[in-house]
């Protein structure tokens, strides 16, 4: 692909990735509540799911989902149900009387890096629209007269770098909130706001066509 085409892809991906969504909110929430390391594990889970979904879309599954809307709707409703359940869990999350959020200490039971990774993986994979979007977005930048696999690899690597950069920005922003969240009533409000936003994402996903 030409350099101009690549720069157009960079600009569009930069804007799309910057838009707040369930993945970014989850990373920011985990950074605020648990610290940077758990947020990095969450980020790794989100990126694993996204890279797999983009690769799946390149294999033509996105077009298949578009052709069979019943399958797409079933996946969409399952994803919406998971986001709603996650929002409910956040809303109901208990907060100790004295919170001390640091990189090494977190409220509640200690969670492994694997649990954060799996949650990031599940949230990112809960939206099948990412497959359909990738199937419609990436081919626009691939020139048919050039090797498609090489071009797809360049686009995927570019997408990964931009997406990870935005995850880090959201994680660092969330980590800065940890000082404010040291008060129990503030943490409770934060949990309920983020939980409500996840339920809102679930409603939008279920309602959208």
XYZ file of N, CA, C and O in Angstrom:
836
model
N 0.843 -1.190 0.000
C 0.000 0.000 0.000
C 0.882 1.245 0.000
O 2.031 1.192 0.462
N 0.311 2.349 -0.487
C 1.058 3.586 -0.511
C 1.137 4.232 0.865
O 0.319 3.951 1.755
N 2.132 5.101 1.035
C 2.312 5.772 2.323
C 1.103 6.650 2.654
O 0.694 6.731 3.819
N 0.534 7.280 1.644
C -0.640 8.134 1.882
C -1.815 7.317 2.398
O -2.512 7.724 3.329
N -2.018 6.140 1.794
C -3.099 5.251 2.245
C -2.882 4.835 3.693
O -3.815 4.795 4.499
N -1.618 4.537 4.028
C -1.309 4.121 5.405
C -1.582 5.250 6.386
O -2.137 5.006 7.468
N -1.224 6.476 6.025
C -1.468 7.604 6.920
C -2.962 7.849 7.125
O -3.397 8.230 8.226
N -3.756 7.642 6.093
C -5.211 7.764 6.239
C -5.722 6.715 7.224
O -6.551 7.006 8.093
N -5.187 5.494 7.103
C -5.559 4.432 8.041
C -5.168 4.807 9.461
O -5.941 4.592 10.409
N -3.963 5.356 9.637
C -3.497 5.766 10.959
C -4.449 6.809 11.554
O -4.853 6.706 12.719
N -4.815 7.814 10.770
C -5.695 8.866 11.280
C -7.061 8.350 11.670
O -7.587 8.687 12.747
N -7.648 7.505 10.825
C -8.978 6.975 11.127
C -8.941 6.034 12.325
O -9.823 6.065 13.191
N -7.904 5.197 12.399
C -7.780 4.276 13.531
C -7.549 5.038 14.829
O -8.073 4.662 15.888
N -6.780 6.116 14.775
C -6.508 6.933 15.959
C -7.808 7.471 16.546
O -8.030 7.424 17.763
N -8.704 7.957 15.683
C -9.980 8.514 16.143
C -10.890 7.408 16.673
O -11.503 7.535 17.742
N -10.969 6.289 15.926
C -11.845 5.187 16.341
C -11.390 4.612 17.675
O -12.196 4.344 18.574
N -10.084 4.419 17.838
C -9.558 3.831 19.074
C -9.722 4.758 20.273
O -9.865 4.290 21.411
N -9.699 6.070 20.022
C -9.813 7.026 21.129
C -11.220 7.072 21.704
O -11.411 7.483 22.854
N -12.208 6.641 20.924
C -13.597 6.710 21.378
C -13.804 5.808 22.587
O -13.489 4.617 22.536
N -14.329 6.334 23.699
C -14.548 5.501 24.887
C -15.531 4.374 24.598
O -16.552 4.566 23.946
N -15.190 3.198 25.048
C -16.044 2.029 24.902
C -15.847 1.102 26.082
O -15.113 1.423 27.024
N -16.500 -0.069 26.066
C -16.369 -0.996 27.200
C -14.929 -1.392 27.502
O -14.550 -1.502 28.670
N -14.119 -1.607 26.455
C -12.728 -2.021 26.680
C -11.941 -0.946 27.419
O -11.250 -1.214 28.410
N -12.023 0.282 26.908
C -11.292 1.389 27.527
C -11.771 1.638 28.955
O -10.972 1.901 29.859
N -13.084 1.578 29.146
C -13.629 1.810 30.483
C -13.159 0.740 31.457
O -12.828 1.041 32.609
N -13.113 -0.511 31.000
C -12.670 -1.600 31.883
C -11.212 -1.406 32.282
O -10.861 -1.567 33.454
N -10.358 -1.063 31.321
C -8.946 -0.833 31.626
C -8.793 0.320 32.610
O -8.041 0.235 33.587
N -9.500 1.425 32.375
C -9.416 2.578 33.258
C -9.941 2.240 34.658
O -9.339 2.621 35.670
N -11.036 1.490 34.709
C -11.615 1.107 35.996
C -10.667 0.217 36.789
O -10.470 0.407 37.994
N -10.053 -0.753 36.128
C -9.120 -1.642 36.824
C -7.868 -0.903 37.282
O -7.329 -1.194 38.351
N -7.415 0.067 36.476
C -6.259 0.865 36.902
C -6.592 1.696 38.126
O -5.773 1.845 39.037
N -7.812 2.239 38.170
C -8.225 3.073 39.298
C -8.451 2.244 40.557
O -8.093 2.666 41.661
N -9.016 1.065 40.402
C -9.404 0.267 41.568
C -8.302 -0.662 42.059
O -8.208 -0.949 43.252
N -7.469 -1.160 41.124
C -6.515 -2.200 41.501
C -5.060 -1.844 41.229
O -4.163 -2.470 41.775
N -4.802 -0.897 40.336
C -3.429 -0.526 40.037
C -3.047 -0.787 38.588
O -3.824 -1.329 37.802
N -1.828 -0.404 38.234
C -1.375 -0.479 36.856
C -1.185 -1.921 36.395
O -1.568 -2.280 35.268
N -0.581 -2.770 37.199
C -0.310 -4.138 36.757
C -1.574 -4.909 36.399
O -1.626 -5.551 35.346
N -2.621 -4.879 37.245
C -3.868 -5.525 36.833
C -4.456 -4.914 35.558
O -5.013 -5.630 34.721
N -4.304 -3.586 35.404
C -4.804 -2.942 34.188
C -4.043 -3.432 32.962
O -4.630 -3.594 31.883
N -2.738 -3.686 33.099
C -1.952 -4.209 31.983
C -2.413 -5.613 31.600
O -2.464 -5.956 30.409
N -2.753 -6.424 32.610
C -3.270 -7.763 32.321
C -4.618 -7.672 31.617
O -4.901 -8.427 30.680
N -5.456 -6.738 32.068
C -6.748 -6.514 31.408
C -6.537 -6.073 29.965
O -7.218 -6.541 29.045
N -5.596 -5.168 29.775
C -5.274 -4.669 28.440
C -4.826 -5.818 27.525
O -5.233 -5.886 26.351
N -3.999 -6.710 28.059
C -3.533 -7.851 27.270
C -4.703 -8.732 26.844
O -4.739 -9.234 25.706
N -5.668 -8.925 27.739
C -6.842 -9.718 27.395
C -7.670 -9.060 26.304
O -8.110 -9.726 25.352
N -7.872 -7.751 26.435
C -8.633 -7.014 25.417
C -7.948 -7.099 24.061
O -8.594 -7.347 23.034
N -6.637 -6.896 24.038
C -5.910 -6.904 22.775
C -5.893 -8.298 22.158
O -5.961 -8.432 20.929
N -5.795 -9.338 22.973
C -5.826 -10.706 22.439
C -7.130 -10.954 21.704
O -7.144 -11.512 20.593
N -8.244 -10.528 22.322
C -9.547 -10.722 21.687
C -9.662 -9.891 20.414
O -10.150 -10.379 19.388
N -9.208 -8.641 20.465
C -9.329 -7.771 19.295
C -8.504 -8.286 18.121
O -8.976 -8.285 16.974
N -7.267 -8.712 18.390
C -6.416 -9.227 17.312
C -7.047 -10.473 16.692
O -7.059 -10.640 15.457
N -7.594 -11.346 17.537
C -8.270 -12.545 17.020
C -9.486 -12.172 16.179
O -9.711 -12.741 15.104
N -10.267 -11.184 16.649
C -11.480 -10.796 15.932
C -11.151 -10.133 14.601
O -11.831 -10.372 13.592
N -10.111 -9.313 14.580
C -9.700 -8.683 13.319
C -9.206 -9.754 12.346
O -9.518 -9.714 11.148
N -8.455 -10.720 12.858
C -7.965 -11.808 12.004
C -9.117 -12.657 11.485
O -9.116 -13.085 10.317
N -10.106 -12.900 12.340
C -11.280 -13.666 11.920
C -12.036 -12.928 10.816
O -12.507 -13.522 9.848
N -12.135 -11.615 10.970
C -12.840 -10.833 9.950
C -12.114 -10.920 8.612
O -12.745 -10.949 7.550
N -10.779 -10.980 8.650
C -10.003 -11.098 7.415
C -10.255 -12.434 6.739
O -10.134 -12.554 5.519
N -10.645 -13.439 7.529
C -10.928 -14.758 6.972
C -12.332 -14.852 6.392
O -12.717 -15.908 5.871
N -13.110 -13.788 6.499
C -14.434 -13.771 5.884
C -15.580 -14.054 6.821
O -16.740 -14.102 6.390
N -15.302 -14.242 8.117
C -16.384 -14.536 9.062
C -17.300 -13.330 9.242
O -18.497 -13.474 9.480
N -16.727 -12.112 9.105
C -17.563 -10.912 9.215
C -18.650 -10.893 8.171
O -19.812 -10.570 8.462
N -18.295 -11.254 6.961
C -19.298 -11.321 5.891
C -20.320 -12.416 6.177
O -21.514 -12.273 5.871
N -19.854 -13.509 6.784
C -20.763 -14.609 7.129
C -21.785 -14.165 8.173
O -22.987 -14.468 8.059
N -21.340 -13.432 9.184
C -22.263 -12.925 10.197
C -23.254 -11.949 9.604
O -24.417 -11.908 10.002
N -22.778 -11.147 8.654
C -23.676 -10.189 7.996
C -24.726 -10.911 7.158
O -25.865 -10.461 7.044
N -24.357 -12.061 6.581
C -25.277 -12.829 5.746
C -26.311 -13.558 6.587
O -27.459 -13.735 6.154
N -25.921 -13.971 7.775
C -26.831 -14.697 8.667
C -27.087 -13.857 9.919
O -26.427 -14.035 10.951
N -28.054 -12.930 9.827
C -28.293 -12.002 10.945
C -28.732 -12.687 12.227
O -28.508 -12.152 13.311
N -29.338 -13.875 12.135
C -29.789 -14.561 13.358
C -28.593 -14.948 14.222
O -28.634 -14.820 15.454
N -27.512 -15.412 13.572
C -26.298 -15.777 14.314
C -25.679 -14.526 14.931
O -25.263 -14.523 16.100
N -25.626 -13.467 14.142
C -25.068 -12.204 14.636
C -25.867 -11.689 15.831
O -25.297 -11.254 16.834
N -27.218 -11.734 15.720
C -28.058 -11.250 16.819
C -27.874 -12.078 18.072
O -27.845 -11.540 19.185
N -27.732 -13.391 17.917
C -27.522 -14.250 19.091
C -26.225 -13.882 19.800
O -26.198 -13.764 21.039
N -25.147 -13.682 19.041
C -23.877 -13.286 19.637
C -23.978 -11.907 20.272
O -23.412 -11.658 21.348
N -24.725 -11.019 19.613
C -24.865 -9.653 20.131
C -25.617 -9.654 21.465
O -25.225 -8.952 22.408
N -26.675 -10.434 21.545
C -27.449 -10.481 22.794
C -26.656 -11.145 23.920
O -26.757 -10.737 25.086
N -25.872 -12.172 23.581
C -25.021 -12.794 24.601
C -23.992 -11.794 25.119
O -23.738 -11.720 26.326
N -23.399 -11.026 24.201
C -22.444 -10.004 24.611
C -23.076 -8.937 25.474
O -22.500 -8.493 26.478
N -24.286 -8.507 25.094
C -24.995 -7.495 25.879
C -25.323 -8.023 27.275
O -25.209 -7.293 28.275
N -25.707 -9.295 27.354
C -26.019 -9.893 28.659
C -24.780 -9.928 29.549
O -24.858 -9.659 30.760
N -23.628 -10.243 28.958
C -22.394 -10.277 29.753
C -22.025 -8.887 30.262
O -21.657 -8.719 31.435
N -22.142 -7.864 29.411
C -21.830 -6.502 29.847
C -22.786 -6.050 30.948
O -22.383 -5.364 31.891
N -24.072 -6.417 30.812
C -25.048 -6.054 31.846
C -24.715 -6.739 33.167
O -24.800 -6.126 34.243
N -24.323 -8.014 33.104
C -23.939 -8.735 34.324
C -22.711 -8.100 34.960
O -22.649 -7.943 36.187
N -21.731 -7.717 34.125
C -20.537 -7.066 34.644
C -20.888 -5.739 35.304
O -20.358 -5.398 36.371
N -21.793 -4.975 34.680
C -22.239 -3.713 35.272
C -22.920 -3.927 36.609
O -22.703 -3.167 37.563
N -23.732 -4.975 36.691
C -24.407 -5.303 37.956
C -23.396 -5.652 39.041
O -23.521 -5.217 40.199
N -22.370 -6.427 38.669
C -21.340 -6.794 39.639
C -20.595 -5.562 40.144
O -20.288 -5.457 41.340
N -20.307 -4.632 39.237
C -19.634 -3.396 39.648
C -20.520 -2.573 40.562
O -20.072 -1.995 41.555
N -21.804 -2.478 40.214
C -22.754 -1.699 41.018
C -22.839 -2.245 42.432
O -22.934 -1.493 43.402
N -22.812 -3.575 42.551
C -22.974 -4.224 43.847
C -21.651 -4.458 44.572
O -21.644 -4.991 45.672
N -20.533 -4.063 43.959
C -19.227 -4.337 44.561
C -19.120 -3.687 45.932
O -19.431 -2.506 46.110
N -18.685 -4.465 46.900
C -18.523 -3.940 48.243
C -17.272 -3.093 48.375
O -16.286 -3.298 47.673
N -17.308 -2.133 49.275
C -16.178 -1.245 49.514
C -15.876 -1.245 51.003
O -16.766 -0.996 51.812
N -14.632 -1.525 51.398
C -14.292 -1.494 52.819
C -14.357 -0.081 53.377
O -14.311 0.897 52.636
N -14.453 0.008 54.678
C -14.584 1.324 55.317
C -13.382 2.203 55.037
O -13.488 3.413 54.925
N -12.213 1.608 54.933
C -10.993 2.383 54.669
C -10.292 1.780 53.465
O -9.722 0.706 53.563
N -10.384 2.443 52.348
C -9.736 1.961 51.124
C -8.349 2.547 51.019
O -8.136 3.701 51.343
N -7.437 1.744 50.548
C -6.084 2.239 50.255
C -5.673 1.634 48.937
O -5.207 0.503 48.888
N -5.895 2.345 47.870
C -5.612 1.835 46.536
C -4.194 2.202 46.136
O -3.874 3.341 45.892
N -3.352 1.210 46.036
C -1.998 1.401 45.537
C -1.708 0.286 44.548
O -2.519 -0.616 44.352
N -0.534 0.345 43.950
C -0.166 -0.704 43.011
C -0.061 -2.055 43.705
O -0.261 -3.094 43.102
N 0.284 -2.030 44.979
C 0.512 -3.288 45.673
C -0.670 -3.716 46.521
O -0.735 -4.850 46.956
N -1.620 -2.842 46.775
C -2.738 -3.181 47.643
C -4.028 -2.861 46.945
O -4.157 -1.869 46.270
N -5.018 -3.710 47.121
C -6.301 -3.510 46.491
C -7.395 -3.950 47.443
O -7.200 -4.837 48.256
N -8.589 -3.366 47.363
C -9.664 -3.750 48.239
C -10.211 -5.112 47.853
O -10.197 -5.493 46.689
N -10.724 -5.829 48.837
C -11.396 -7.074 48.540
C -10.396 -8.204 48.329
O -9.199 -8.084 48.557
N -10.902 -9.368 47.855
C -10.038 -10.523 47.661
C -8.980 -10.256 46.592
O -9.217 -9.564 45.614
N -7.790 -10.852 46.796
C -6.709 -10.699 45.833
C -7.061 -11.482 44.566
O -7.481 -12.629 44.629
N -6.892 -10.860 43.421
C -7.185 -11.494 42.145
C -5.892 -11.704 41.379
O -4.982 -10.890 41.417
N -5.826 -12.813 40.655
C -4.636 -13.116 39.881
C -4.638 -12.321 38.578
O -5.679 -11.828 38.123
N -3.441 -12.216 37.984
C -3.341 -11.539 36.689
C -4.180 -12.257 35.643
O -4.753 -11.626 34.745
N -4.281 -13.585 35.790
C -5.082 -14.357 34.847
C -6.540 -13.985 34.870
O -7.215 -13.977 33.829
N -7.070 -13.664 36.058
C -8.485 -13.296 36.145
C -8.742 -11.957 35.458
O -9.769 -11.774 34.803
N -7.799 -11.019 35.577
C -7.940 -9.741 34.884
C -7.827 -9.945 33.368
O -8.558 -9.331 32.596
N -6.891 -10.800 32.967
C -6.736 -11.096 31.544
C -8.015 -11.691 30.970
O -8.487 -11.277 29.901
N -8.593 -12.655 31.675
C -9.805 -13.317 31.180
C -10.980 -12.351 31.110
O -11.805 -12.423 30.187
N -11.061 -11.435 32.078
C -12.154 -10.477 32.033
C -11.992 -9.515 30.852
O -12.960 -9.202 30.167
N -10.764 -9.054 30.612
C -10.518 -8.216 29.448
C -10.827 -8.953 28.162
O -11.429 -8.388 27.228
N -10.441 -10.216 28.090
C -10.722 -11.046 26.919
C -12.223 -11.165 26.684
O -12.702 -11.023 25.553
N -12.974 -11.412 27.765
C -14.413 -11.604 27.639
C -15.131 -10.321 27.223
O -16.043 -10.348 26.393
N -14.725 -9.190 27.803
C -15.384 -7.925 27.460
C -15.135 -7.560 26.004
O -16.059 -7.180 25.267
N -13.898 -7.680 25.556
C -13.584 -7.338 24.166
C -14.270 -8.286 23.191
O -14.713 -7.868 22.113
N -14.366 -9.552 23.567
C -14.984 -10.539 22.680
C -16.508 -10.500 22.723
O -17.164 -11.158 21.911
N -17.074 -9.736 23.656
C -18.530 -9.735 23.819
C -19.247 -8.941 22.733
O -20.462 -8.995 22.641
N -18.490 -8.186 21.930
C -19.122 -7.359 20.895
C -18.797 -7.910 19.510
O -17.732 -7.627 18.961
N -19.697 -8.689 18.894
C -19.422 -9.241 17.563
C -19.356 -8.180 16.478
O -18.885 -8.448 15.378
N -19.801 -6.952 16.786
C -19.719 -5.888 15.794
C -18.282 -5.564 15.418
O -18.023 -5.023 14.339
N -17.338 -5.897 16.325
C -15.928 -5.662 16.013
C -15.503 -6.482 14.803
O -14.701 -6.033 13.984
N -16.069 -7.691 14.667
C -15.738 -8.528 13.516
C -16.306 -7.916 12.241
O -15.616 -7.794 11.220
N -17.581 -7.508 12.311
C -18.225 -6.915 11.135
C -17.553 -5.596 10.760
O -17.323 -5.304 9.584
N -17.217 -4.792 11.779
C -16.546 -3.519 11.521
C -15.197 -3.743 10.840
O -14.854 -3.070 9.868
N -14.443 -4.711 11.351
C -13.133 -4.993 10.767
C -13.269 -5.474 9.327
O -12.464 -5.119 8.458
N -14.295 -6.291 9.075
C -14.507 -6.804 7.726
C -14.828 -5.680 6.746
O -14.533 -5.778 5.556
N -15.448 -4.603 7.245
C -15.786 -3.476 6.376
C -14.679 -2.428 6.334
O -14.546 -1.718 5.332
N -13.893 -2.328 7.401
C -12.915 -1.239 7.538
C -11.574 -1.574 6.876
O -11.063 -0.808 6.052
N -11.004 -2.713 7.214
C -9.650 -3.045 6.757
C -9.534 -3.198 5.238
O -8.546 -2.722 4.657
N -10.491 -3.863 4.569
C -10.332 -4.036 3.115
C -10.242 -2.728 2.334
O -9.711 -2.720 1.216
N -10.754 -1.632 2.891
C -10.695 -0.356 2.186
C -9.262 0.112 1.958
O -9.010 0.932 1.066
N -8.328 -0.384 2.748
C -6.944 0.082 2.683
C -6.008 -0.948 2.045
O -4.796 -0.742 2.023
N -6.568 -2.039 1.567
C -5.761 -3.079 0.931
C -5.888 -2.960 -0.585
O -6.998 -3.014 -1.125
N -4.763 -2.795 -1.247
C -4.744 -2.681 -2.702
C -4.713 -4.078 -3.323
O -3.822 -4.884 -3.018
N -5.683 -4.409 -4.171
C -5.811 -5.780 -4.693
C -4.630 -6.246 -5.527
O -4.378 -7.450 -5.628
N -3.885 -5.305 -6.131
C -2.775 -5.707 -6.996
C -1.523 -6.079 -6.201
O -0.543 -6.570 -6.771
N -1.527 -5.834 -4.874
C -0.379 -6.135 -4.017
C -0.711 -7.309 -3.099
O -1.892 -7.612 -2.870
N 0.306 -8.003 -2.551
C 0.050 -9.147 -1.658
C -0.834 -8.732 -0.470
O -0.469 -7.853 0.308
N -1.975 -9.380 -0.357
C -2.946 -8.991 0.662
C -2.458 -9.302 2.067
O -2.688 -8.524 3.002
N -1.779 -10.448 2.242
C -1.357 -10.859 3.580
C -0.357 -9.875 4.174
O -0.435 -9.526 5.357
N 0.580 -9.409 3.354
C 1.568 -8.439 3.832
C 0.897 -7.137 4.241
O 1.217 -6.566 5.301
N -0.033 -6.674 3.417
C -0.738 -5.432 3.729
C -1.571 -5.583 4.997
O -1.600 -4.675 5.836
N -2.223 -6.722 5.133
C -3.028 -6.955 6.340
C -2.141 -6.974 7.576
O -2.513 -6.441 8.629
N -0.952 -7.578 7.468
C -0.035 -7.594 8.597
C 0.388 -6.202 9.022
O 0.472 -5.894 10.218
N 0.640 -5.326 8.035
C 1.021 -3.939 8.342
C -0.131 -3.211 9.026
O 0.058 -2.505 10.024
N -1.335 -3.395 8.496
C -2.506 -2.732 9.083
C -2.776 -3.234 10.496
O -3.090 -2.452 11.402
N -2.654 -4.546 10.697
C -2.905 -5.117 12.021
C -1.876 -4.626 13.033
O -2.223 -4.293 14.177
N -0.600 -4.568 12.632
C 0.446 -4.069 13.531
C 0.216 -2.605 13.875
O 0.370 -2.187 15.034
N -0.189 -1.818 12.881
C -0.471 -0.396 13.116
C -1.645 -0.233 14.068
O -1.593 0.566 15.016
N -2.705 -0.996 13.813
C -3.886 -0.956 14.679
C -3.514 -1.319 16.118
O -3.960 -0.668 17.076
N -2.687 -2.348 16.290
C -2.300 -2.802 17.631
C -1.538 -1.720 18.384
O -1.805 -1.466 19.568
N -0.584 -1.070 17.720
C 0.217 -0.020 18.370
C -0.680 1.138 18.804
O -0.570 1.642 19.936
N -1.586 1.569 17.930
C -2.461 2.704 18.256
C -3.415 2.335 19.384
O -3.627 3.102 20.338
N -4.003 1.142 19.303
C -4.954 0.709 20.327
C -4.277 0.576 21.694
O -4.808 1.034 22.711
N -3.094 -0.021 21.735
C -2.360 -0.170 22.999
C -1.998 1.199 23.566
O -2.053 1.414 24.787
N -1.632 2.141 22.694
C -1.290 3.490 23.159
C -2.477 4.138 23.866
O -2.321 4.750 24.933
N -3.659 3.976 23.297
C -4.845 4.545 23.941
C -5.194 3.816 25.240
O -5.634 4.425 26.208
N -4.989 2.495 25.267
C -5.199 1.755 26.515
C -4.298 2.312 27.619
O -4.736 2.474 28.769
N -3.043 2.571 27.280
C -2.117 3.101 28.278
C -2.550 4.478 28.769
O -2.441 4.782 29.959
N -3.050 5.306 27.863
C -3.537 6.633 28.261
C -4.713 6.495 29.230
O -4.771 7.167 30.269
N -5.651 5.609 28.915
C -6.805 5.403 29.796
C -6.368 4.789 31.122
O -6.902 5.141 32.189
N -5.400 3.861 31.077
C -4.928 3.236 32.312
C -4.250 4.244 33.225
O -4.497 4.269 34.444
N -3.406 5.086 32.666
C -2.722 6.101 33.473
C -3.712 7.115 34.034
O -3.575 7.574 35.172
N -4.724 7.459 33.238
C -5.763 8.373 33.729
C -6.523 7.749 34.887
O -6.803 8.403 35.891
N -6.848 6.461 34.742
C -7.539 5.765 35.830
C -6.680 5.655 37.071
O -7.166 5.798 38.198
N -5.384 5.407 36.873
C -4.482 5.278 38.024
C -4.409 6.578 38.818
O -4.295 6.562 40.051
N -4.463 7.699 38.119
C -4.444 8.984 38.816
C -5.687 9.174 39.682
O -5.655 9.889 40.682
N -6.784 8.515 39.296
C -8.010 8.613 40.083
C -7.914 7.849 41.396
O -8.725 8.066 42.297
N -6.930 6.935 41.496
C -6.856 6.083 42.683
C -6.696 6.891 43.970
O -7.175 6.490 45.033
N -6.031 8.044 43.888
C -5.875 8.875 45.085
C -7.216 9.418 45.556
O -7.490 9.488 46.749
N -8.044 9.784 44.588
C -9.383 10.288 44.938
C -10.248 9.165 45.495
O -11.064 9.369 46.395
N -10.037 7.946 44.974
C -10.884 6.823 45.345
C -10.497 6.208 46.691
O -11.076 5.197 47.081
N -9.545 6.793 47.394
C -9.160 6.254 48.693
C -10.276 6.418 49.722
O -10.289 5.718 50.732
N -11.216 7.312 49.461
C -12.369 7.473 50.356
C -13.449 6.473 49.938
O -13.779 6.348 48.757
N -14.008 5.780 50.937
C -14.946 4.694 50.648
C -16.172 5.179 49.882
O -16.635 4.511 48.955
N -16.713 6.349 50.249
C -17.931 6.804 49.582
C -17.660 7.201 48.140
O -18.529 7.046 47.269
N -16.436 7.679 47.868
C -16.074 8.010 46.492
C -15.934 6.729 45.670
O -16.377 6.655 44.524
N -15.291 5.710 46.264
C -15.155 4.430 45.576
C -16.523 3.815 45.263
O -16.753 3.276 44.173
N -17.447 3.918 46.214
C -18.782 3.375 45.989
C -19.472 4.090 44.832
O -20.097 3.461 43.974
N -19.336 5.404 44.786
C -19.919 6.171 43.676
C -19.268 5.791 42.358
O -19.951 5.616 41.339
N -17.941 5.636 42.373
C -17.219 5.258 41.154
C -17.694 3.899 40.650
O -17.925 3.718 39.440
N -17.835 2.922 41.552
C -18.305 1.593 41.161
C -19.693 1.652 40.546
O -19.984 0.991 39.545
N -20.562 2.476 41.134
C -21.932 2.551 40.627
C -22.008 3.284 39.287
O -22.793 2.912 38.412
N -21.169 4.305 39.131
C -21.155 5.020 37.848
C -20.635 4.106 36.745
O -21.240 4.000 35.671
N -19.494 3.438 36.995
C -18.946 2.551 35.969
C -19.876 1.366 35.711
O -20.045 0.948 34.560
N -20.497 0.859 36.767
C -21.466 -0.220 36.578
C -22.643 0.223 35.737
O -23.097 -0.493 34.839
N -23.137 1.431 36.000
C -24.244 1.965 35.207
C -23.865 2.175 33.751
O -24.662 1.926 32.839
N -22.626 2.599 33.518
C -22.161 2.806 32.138
C -22.085 1.473 31.403
O -22.467 1.376 30.228
N -21.623 0.426 32.082
C -21.586 -0.885 31.445
C -22.995 -1.371 31.092
O -23.204 -1.958 30.020
N -23.945 -1.146 31.974
C -25.329 -1.510 31.669
C -25.836 -0.702 30.476
O -26.553 -1.207 29.608
N -25.419 0.571 30.407
C -25.788 1.404 29.264
C -25.207 0.865 27.964
O -25.894 0.823 26.938
N -23.931 0.439 28.006
C -23.319 -0.169 26.824
C -24.107 -1.422 26.414
O -24.311 -1.678 25.218
N -24.510 -2.209 27.412
C -25.278 -3.428 27.116
C -26.598 -3.097 26.437
O -27.001 -3.747 25.474
N -27.283 -2.062 26.929
C -28.556 -1.650 26.334
C -28.367 -1.166 24.894
O -29.168 -1.511 24.008
N -27.318 -0.394 24.675
C -27.049 0.093 23.314
C -26.742 -1.070 22.369
O -27.184 -1.091 21.221
N -25.956 -2.032 22.859
C -25.622 -3.170 22.018
C -26.853 -3.994 21.667
O -27.025 -4.434 20.530
N -27.726 -4.182 22.662
C -28.925 -4.983 22.429
C -29.919 -4.268 21.516
O -30.617 -4.907 20.734
N -29.958 -2.934 21.588
C -30.931 -2.169 20.821
C -30.486 -1.868 19.403
O -31.307 -1.664 18.504
N -29.162 -1.829 19.184
C -28.644 -1.458 17.869
C -28.819 -2.608 16.890
O -28.842 -3.772 17.263
N -28.927 -2.251 15.616
C -29.087 -3.243 14.554
C -27.877 -3.233 13.640
O -27.310 -2.187 13.423
